[in-house]
Amino acid sequence: DIYWQGHAYLLLGEIREASGQEAGAAEAYQKVIRQGAGYHSAAVSQALYKLSWIYEREKKYNELLVNLHDMEKNVGGGDHYIRFVETPA
């Protein structure tokens, strides 16, 4: 099932992030974004959000800016907190 794949990569990214493997976590989140684009927007939104925090911690500000722009386009109208508070911050 293609939807389970996105969730599996999200979980893998969270596990890697919790164990301090930032590069591996970023790779897992990027796979969610690439493979979920166009059909699994909820997983893509979560991956973009989690990836933005990794870029911020690693001080990769150019990647962070692009990521936040993509997140702003992708986040649905229902999640006002992320769209109007977290994203601009």
mmCIF file with all atom_site columns, C-alpha atoms in Angstrom:
data_model
loop_
_atom_site.group_PDB
_atom_site.id
_atom_site.type_symbol
_atom_site.label_atom_id
_atom_site.label_alt_id
_atom_site.label_comp_id
_atom_site.label_asym_id
_atom_site.label_entity_id
_atom_site.label_seq_id
_atom_site.pdbx_PDB_ins_code
_atom_site.Cartn_x
_atom_site.Cartn_y
_atom_site.Cartn_z
_atom_site.occupancy
_atom_site.B_iso_or_equiv
_atom_site.pdbx_formal_charge
_atom_site.auth_seq_id
_atom_site.auth_comp_id
_atom_site.auth_asym_id
_atom_site.auth_atom_id
_atom_site.pdbx_PDB_model_num
ATOM 1  C CA . ASP A 1 1  ? 0.000  0.000  0.000  1.00 0.00 ? 1  ASP A CA 1
ATOM 2  C CA . ILE A 1 2  ? 1.532  3.252  -1.123 1.00 0.00 ? 2  ILE A CA 1
ATOM 3  C CA . TYR A 1 3  ? 0.174  5.193  1.882  1.00 0.00 ? 3  TYR A CA 1
ATOM 4  C CA . TRP A 1 4  ? 1.929  2.904  4.346  1.00 0.00 ? 4  TRP A CA 1
ATOM 5  C CA . GLN A 1 5  ? 5.231  3.621  2.627  1.00 0.00 ? 5  GLN A CA 1
ATOM 6  C CA . GLY A 1 6  ? 5.006  7.330  3.472  1.00 0.00 ? 6  GLY A CA 1
ATOM 7  C CA . HIS A 1 7  ? 4.208  6.566  7.091  1.00 0.00 ? 7  HIS A CA 1
ATOM 8  C CA . ALA A 1 8  ? 7.063  4.059  7.261  1.00 0.00 ? 8  ALA A CA 1
ATOM 9  C CA . TYR A 1 9  ? 9.547  6.670  6.029  1.00 0.00 ? 9  TYR A CA 1
ATOM 10 C CA . LEU A 1 10 ? 8.153  9.208  8.505  1.00 0.00 ? 10 LEU A CA 1
ATOM 11 C CA . LEU A 1 11 ? 8.645  6.736  11.341 1.00 0.00 ? 11 LEU A CA 1
ATOM 12 C CA . LEU A 1 12 ? 12.152 5.916  10.113 1.00 0.00 ? 12 LEU A CA 1
ATOM 13 C CA . GLY A 1 13 ? 12.973 9.627  10.047 1.00 0.00 ? 13 GLY A CA 1
ATOM 14 C CA . GLU A 1 14 ? 11.661 10.104 13.582 1.00 0.00 ? 14 GLU A CA 1
ATOM 15 C CA . ILE A 1 15 ? 13.703 7.166  14.857 1.00 0.00 ? 15 ILE A CA 1
ATOM 16 C CA . ARG A 1 16 ? 16.856 8.459  13.192 1.00 0.00 ? 16 ARG A CA 1
ATOM 17 C CA . GLU A 1 17 ? 16.213 11.977 14.442 1.00 0.00 ? 17 GLU A CA 1
ATOM 18 C CA . ALA A 1 18 ? 15.706 10.752 18.013 1.00 0.00 ? 18 ALA A CA 1
ATOM 19 C CA . SER A 1 19 ? 18.973 8.834  17.872 1.00 0.00 ? 19 SER A CA 1
ATOM 20 C CA . GLY A 1 20 ? 20.925 11.853 16.603 1.00 0.00 ? 20 GLY A CA 1
ATOM 21 C CA . GLN A 1 21 ? 21.252 10.744 12.982 1.00 0.00 ? 21 GLN A CA 1
ATOM 22 C CA . GLU A 1 22 ? 20.238 14.058 11.414 1.00 0.00 ? 22 GLU A CA 1
ATOM 23 C CA . ALA A 1 23 ? 21.453 13.216 7.896  1.00 0.00 ? 23 ALA A CA 1
ATOM 24 C CA . GLY A 1 24 ? 19.624 9.887  7.877  1.00 0.00 ? 24 GLY A CA 1
ATOM 25 C CA . ALA A 1 25 ? 16.460 11.507 9.207  1.00 0.00 ? 25 ALA A CA 1
ATOM 26 C CA . ALA A 1 26 ? 16.611 14.199 6.528  1.00 0.00 ? 26 ALA A CA 1
ATOM 27 C CA . GLU A 1 27 ? 17.048 11.523 3.870  1.00 0.00 ? 27 GLU A CA 1
ATOM 28 C CA . ALA A 1 28 ? 13.979 9.629  5.105  1.00 0.00 ? 28 ALA A CA 1
ATOM 29 C CA . TYR A 1 29 ? 11.867 12.810 5.163  1.00 0.00 ? 29 TYR A CA 1
ATOM 30 C CA . GLN A 1 30 ? 13.032 13.711 1.649  1.00 0.00 ? 30 GLN A CA 1
ATOM 31 C CA . LYS A 1 31 ? 11.879 10.282 0.434  1.00 0.00 ? 31 LYS A CA 1
ATOM 32 C CA . VAL A 1 32 ? 8.427  10.982 1.849  1.00 0.00 ? 32 VAL A CA 1
ATOM 33 C CA . ILE A 1 33 ? 8.354  14.309 0.003  1.00 0.00 ? 33 ILE A CA 1
ATOM 34 C CA . ARG A 1 34 ? 9.501  12.825 -3.314 1.00 0.00 ? 34 ARG A CA 1
ATOM 35 C CA . GLN A 1 35 ? 7.291  9.753  -3.221 1.00 0.00 ? 35 GLN A CA 1
ATOM 36 C CA . GLY A 1 36 ? 4.219  11.346 -1.661 1.00 0.00 ? 36 GLY A CA 1
ATOM 37 C CA . ALA A 1 37 ? 4.003  14.440 -3.841 1.00 0.00 ? 37 ALA A CA 1
ATOM 38 C CA . GLY A 1 38 ? 0.641  14.682 -5.518 1.00 0.00 ? 38 GLY A CA 1
ATOM 39 C CA . TYR A 1 39 ? -1.170 11.920 -3.667 1.00 0.00 ? 39 TYR A CA 1
ATOM 40 C CA . HIS A 1 40 ? -0.319 11.918 0.052  1.00 0.00 ? 40 HIS A CA 1
ATOM 41 C CA . SER A 1 41 ? -0.268 15.545 1.125  1.00 0.00 ? 41 SER A CA 1
ATOM 42 C CA . ALA A 1 42 ? -0.634 14.804 4.857  1.00 0.00 ? 42 ALA A CA 1
ATOM 43 C CA . ALA A 1 43 ? 2.589  12.785 4.950  1.00 0.00 ? 43 ALA A CA 1
ATOM 44 C CA . VAL A 1 44 ? 4.372  15.331 2.758  1.00 0.00 ? 44 VAL A CA 1
ATOM 45 C CA . SER A 1 45 ? 3.304  18.159 5.089  1.00 0.00 ? 45 SER A CA 1
ATOM 46 C CA . GLN A 1 46 ? 4.604  16.282 8.121  1.00 0.00 ? 46 GLN A CA 1
ATOM 47 C CA . ALA A 1 47 ? 7.883  15.505 6.384  1.00 0.00 ? 47 ALA A CA 1
ATOM 48 C CA . LEU A 1 48 ? 8.370  19.118 5.305  1.00 0.00 ? 48 LEU A CA 1
ATOM 49 C CA . TYR A 1 49 ? 7.657  20.291 8.846  1.00 0.00 ? 49 TYR A CA 1
ATOM 50 C CA . LYS A 1 50 ? 10.112 17.854 10.444 1.00 0.00 ? 50 LYS A CA 1
ATOM 51 C CA . LEU A 1 51 ? 12.741 18.546 7.805  1.00 0.00 ? 51 LEU A CA 1
ATOM 52 C CA . SER A 1 52 ? 12.505 22.285 8.471  1.00 0.00 ? 52 SER A CA 1
ATOM 53 C CA . TRP A 1 53 ? 13.581 21.733 12.082 1.00 0.00 ? 53 TRP A CA 1
ATOM 54 C CA . ILE A 1 54 ? 16.572 19.663 10.958 1.00 0.00 ? 54 ILE A CA 1
ATOM 55 C CA . TYR A 1 55 ? 17.655 22.379 8.527  1.00 0.00 ? 55 TYR A CA 1
ATOM 56 C CA . GLU A 1 56 ? 17.302 24.980 11.260 1.00 0.00 ? 56 GLU A CA 1
ATOM 57 C CA . ARG A 1 57 ? 19.399 22.986 13.737 1.00 0.00 ? 57 ARG A CA 1
ATOM 58 C CA . GLU A 1 58 ? 22.077 22.388 11.096 1.00 0.00 ? 58 GLU A CA 1
ATOM 59 C CA . LYS A 1 59 ? 21.993 26.075 10.090 1.00 0.00 ? 59 LYS A CA 1
ATOM 60 C CA . LYS A 1 60 ? 21.203 25.196 6.468  1.00 0.00 ? 60 LYS A CA 1
ATOM 61 C CA . TYR A 1 61 ? 19.266 28.380 5.915  1.00 0.00 ? 61 TYR A CA 1
ATOM 62 C CA . ASN A 1 62 ? 19.035 28.236 2.102  1.00 0.00 ? 62 ASN A CA 1
ATOM 63 C CA . GLU A 1 63 ? 17.493 24.763 2.253  1.00 0.00 ? 63 GLU A CA 1
ATOM 64 C CA . LEU A 1 64 ? 15.279 25.909 5.133  1.00 0.00 ? 64 LEU A CA 1
ATOM 65 C CA . LEU A 1 65 ? 13.915 28.824 3.125  1.00 0.00 ? 65 LEU A CA 1
ATOM 66 C CA . VAL A 1 66 ? 13.040 26.595 0.163  1.00 0.00 ? 66 VAL A CA 1
ATOM 67 C CA . ASN A 1 67 ? 11.517 24.022 2.495  1.00 0.00 ? 67 ASN A CA 1
ATOM 68 C CA . LEU A 1 68 ? 9.356  26.590 4.299  1.00 0.00 ? 68 LEU A CA 1
ATOM 69 C CA . HIS A 1 69 ? 8.148  27.937 0.967  1.00 0.00 ? 69 HIS A CA 1
ATOM 70 C CA . ASP A 1 70 ? 7.189  24.398 -0.126 1.00 0.00 ? 70 ASP A CA 1
ATOM 71 C CA . MET A 1 71 ? 5.515  23.805 3.214  1.00 0.00 ? 71 MET A CA 1
ATOM 72 C CA . GLU A 1 72 ? 3.469  26.978 2.882  1.00 0.00 ? 72 GLU A CA 1
ATOM 73 C CA . LYS A 1 73 ? 2.210  25.817 -0.515 1.00 0.00 ? 73 LYS A CA 1
ATOM 74 C CA . ASN A 1 74 ? 1.512  22.286 0.693  1.00 0.00 ? 74 ASN A CA 1
ATOM 75 C CA . VAL A 1 75 ? -0.118 22.794 4.099  1.00 0.00 ? 75 VAL A CA 1
ATOM 76 C CA . GLY A 1 76 ? -3.873 22.526 3.828  1.00 0.00 ? 76 GLY A CA 1
ATOM 77 C CA . GLY A 1 77 ? -6.274 25.197 4.974  1.00 0.00 ? 77 GLY A CA 1
ATOM 78 C CA . GLY A 1 78 ? -7.223 23.270 8.104  1.00 0.00 ? 78 GLY A CA 1
ATOM 79 C CA . ASP A 1 79 ? -3.892 23.530 9.881  1.00 0.00 ? 79 ASP A CA 1
ATOM 80 C CA . HIS A 1 80 ? -3.887 27.221 10.757 1.00 0.00 ? 80 HIS A CA 1
ATOM 81 C CA . TYR A 1 81 ? -1.301 26.951 13.525 1.00 0.00 ? 81 TYR A CA 1
ATOM 82 C CA . ILE A 1 82 ? 1.426  25.629 11.220 1.00 0.00 ? 82 ILE A CA 1
ATOM 83 C CA . ARG A 1 83 ? 0.454  27.899 8.349  1.00 0.00 ? 83 ARG A CA 1
ATOM 84 C CA . PHE A 1 84 ? 0.239  31.182 10.250 1.00 0.00 ? 84 PHE A CA 1
ATOM 85 C CA . VAL A 1 85 ? 2.438  30.665 13.332 1.00 0.00 ? 85 VAL A CA 1
ATOM 86 C CA . GLU A 1 86 ? 5.101  28.008 12.803 1.00 0.00 ? 86 GLU A CA 1
ATOM 87 C CA . THR A 1 87 ? 5.850  28.647 9.125  1.00 0.00 ? 87 THR A CA 1
ATOM 88 C CA . PRO A 1 88 ? 6.455  32.402 9.417  1.00 0.00 ? 88 PRO A CA 1
ATOM 89 C CA . ALA A 1 89 ? 8.519  31.891 12.576 1.00 0.00 ? 89 ALA A CA 1
#
